[in-house]
Coordinates of C-alpha atoms in Angstrom, one line a residue:
X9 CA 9.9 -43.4 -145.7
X10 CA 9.0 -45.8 -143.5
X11 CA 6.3 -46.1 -140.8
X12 CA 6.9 -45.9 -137.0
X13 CA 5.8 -48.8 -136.5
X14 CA 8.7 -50.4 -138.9
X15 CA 11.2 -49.1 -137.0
X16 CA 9.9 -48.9 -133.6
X17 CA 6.0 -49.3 -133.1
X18 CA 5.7 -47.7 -129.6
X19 CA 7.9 -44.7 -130.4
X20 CA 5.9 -41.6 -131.2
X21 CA 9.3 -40.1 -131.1
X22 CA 11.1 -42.5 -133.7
X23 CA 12.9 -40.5 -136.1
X24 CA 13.9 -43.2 -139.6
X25 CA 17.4 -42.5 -141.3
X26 CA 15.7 -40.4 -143.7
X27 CA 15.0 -38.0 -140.6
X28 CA 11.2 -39.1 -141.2
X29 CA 9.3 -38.4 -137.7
X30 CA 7.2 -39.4 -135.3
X31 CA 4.0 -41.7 -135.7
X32 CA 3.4 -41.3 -139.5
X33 CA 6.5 -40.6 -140.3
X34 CA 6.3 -37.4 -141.2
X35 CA 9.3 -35.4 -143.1
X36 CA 10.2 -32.4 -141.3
X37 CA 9.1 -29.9 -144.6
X38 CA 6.0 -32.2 -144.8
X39 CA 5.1 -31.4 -141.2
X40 CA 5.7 -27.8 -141.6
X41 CA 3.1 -27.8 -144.6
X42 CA 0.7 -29.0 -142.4
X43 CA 1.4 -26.5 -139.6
X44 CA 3.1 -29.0 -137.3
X45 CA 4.8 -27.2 -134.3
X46 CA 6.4 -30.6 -132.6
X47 CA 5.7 -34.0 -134.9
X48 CA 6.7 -35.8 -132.3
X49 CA 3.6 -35.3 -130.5
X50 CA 1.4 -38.2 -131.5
X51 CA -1.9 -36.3 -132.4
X52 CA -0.5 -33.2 -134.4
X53 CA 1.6 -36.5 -136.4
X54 CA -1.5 -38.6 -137.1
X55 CA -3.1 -35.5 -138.0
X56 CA -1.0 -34.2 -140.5
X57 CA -0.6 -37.9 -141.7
X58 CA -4.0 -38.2 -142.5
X59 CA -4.7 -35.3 -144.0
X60 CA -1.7 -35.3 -146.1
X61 CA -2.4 -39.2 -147.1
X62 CA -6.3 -38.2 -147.9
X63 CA -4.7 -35.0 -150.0
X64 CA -2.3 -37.9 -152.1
X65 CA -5.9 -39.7 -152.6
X66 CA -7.7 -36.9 -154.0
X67 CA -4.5 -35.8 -156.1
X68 CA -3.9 -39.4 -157.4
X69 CA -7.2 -41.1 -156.9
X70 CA -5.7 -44.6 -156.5
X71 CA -4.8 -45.9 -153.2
X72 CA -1.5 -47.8 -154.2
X73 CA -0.2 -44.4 -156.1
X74 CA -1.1 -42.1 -153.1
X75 CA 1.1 -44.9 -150.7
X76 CA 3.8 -45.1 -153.4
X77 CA 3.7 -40.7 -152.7
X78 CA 3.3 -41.0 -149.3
X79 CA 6.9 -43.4 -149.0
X80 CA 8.5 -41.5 -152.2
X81 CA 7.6 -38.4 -152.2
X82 CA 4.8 -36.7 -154.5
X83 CA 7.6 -35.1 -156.7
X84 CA 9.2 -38.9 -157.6
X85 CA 5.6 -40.5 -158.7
X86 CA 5.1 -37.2 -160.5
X87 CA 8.7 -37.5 -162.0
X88 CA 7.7 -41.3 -163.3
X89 CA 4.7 -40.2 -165.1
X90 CA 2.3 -40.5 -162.3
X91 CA 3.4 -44.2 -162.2
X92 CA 5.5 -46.3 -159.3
X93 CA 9.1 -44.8 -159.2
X94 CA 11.1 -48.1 -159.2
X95 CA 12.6 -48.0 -155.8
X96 CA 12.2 -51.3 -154.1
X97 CA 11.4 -50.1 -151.1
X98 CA 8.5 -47.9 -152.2
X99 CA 7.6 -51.0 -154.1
X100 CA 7.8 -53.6 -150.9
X101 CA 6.2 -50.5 -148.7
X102 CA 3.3 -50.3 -150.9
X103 CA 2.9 -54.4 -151.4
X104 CA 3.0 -54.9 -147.3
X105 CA 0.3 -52.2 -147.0
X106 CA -1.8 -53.4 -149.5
X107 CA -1.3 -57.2 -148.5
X108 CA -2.2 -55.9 -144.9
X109 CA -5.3 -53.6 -145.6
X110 CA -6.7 -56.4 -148.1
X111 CA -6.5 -55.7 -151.5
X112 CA -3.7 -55.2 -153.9
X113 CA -5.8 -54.2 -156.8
X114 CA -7.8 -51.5 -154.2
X115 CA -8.6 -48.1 -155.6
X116 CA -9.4 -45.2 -153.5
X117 CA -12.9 -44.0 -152.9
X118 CA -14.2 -41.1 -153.0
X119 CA -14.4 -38.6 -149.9
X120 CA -16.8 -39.1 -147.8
X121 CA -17.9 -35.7 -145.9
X122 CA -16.4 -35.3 -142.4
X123 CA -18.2 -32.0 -142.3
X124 CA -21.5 -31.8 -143.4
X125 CA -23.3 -28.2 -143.6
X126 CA -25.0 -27.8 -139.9
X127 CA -22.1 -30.1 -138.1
X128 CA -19.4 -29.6 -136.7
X129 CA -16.4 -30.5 -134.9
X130 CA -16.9 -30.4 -131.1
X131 CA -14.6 -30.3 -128.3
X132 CA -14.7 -30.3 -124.6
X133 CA -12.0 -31.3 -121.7
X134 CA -14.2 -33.9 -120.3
X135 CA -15.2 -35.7 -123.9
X136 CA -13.7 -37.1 -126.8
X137 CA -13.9 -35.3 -129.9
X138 CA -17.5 -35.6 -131.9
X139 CA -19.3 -34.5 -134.1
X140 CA -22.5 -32.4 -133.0
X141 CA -25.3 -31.0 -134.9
X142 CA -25.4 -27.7 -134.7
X143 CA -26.0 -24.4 -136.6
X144 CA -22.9 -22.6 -138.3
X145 CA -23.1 -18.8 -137.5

């Protein structure tokens, strides 16, 4: 799977050969498990991208596995032994990433909270989204 931006960066509508959509590039079923009505809509896309590329993280803790997932598929890096399936372009997707985020031999951290007890996520028309201290009830 590729990312938007490969095959047309200002698309949020880009749909790959694969029939990988939108922003992130999400695959239809992949979209659906992350309650995505339209994944061409840019927000709902990144949304779902991140938290499905932060689930990879957690489930493989190692940044260059959870990209080889995120282009492959969980099921093929499962299938491999948790390893690198040997597709070359999951192999070159991973590489550019890594060569463009800084680090091949980078490893993924741990969390850190979002959502801390007594904050939450707030919203208003007029503001962008923040996070504000207040109680849970």
């Amino acid at each position: 799977m590729r990312l938007a931006a490969e095959v047309c960066p200002d698309r949020p509508d880009a749909v790959s050969p694969n029939g990988a959509i939108g922003l992130m590039q999400l695959m239809p079923a992949t979209a659906r498990r992350f309650g995505v009505v339209d994944a061409r809509q840019p927000e709902s896309n990144v949304g779902a991208g991140s938290a499905y590329l932060r689930q990879l993280l957690d489930r493989f803790n190692s940044l260059p596995l959870a990209l080889a997932a995120y282009n492959a598929g969980e099921a093929a890096v499962v299938r491999h032994g948790n390893r690198f399936p040997p597709y070359a372009e999951t192999v070159g997707y991973v590489q550019r990433i890594l060569r463009d985020y800084g680090s091949e031999s980078q490893q993924a951290s741990p969390p850190s909270p979002v959502h801390a007890p007594g904050l939450r996520l707030a919203r208003s028309d007029s503001e962008a989204d923040r996070l504000s201290l207040t109680p849970r009830h």
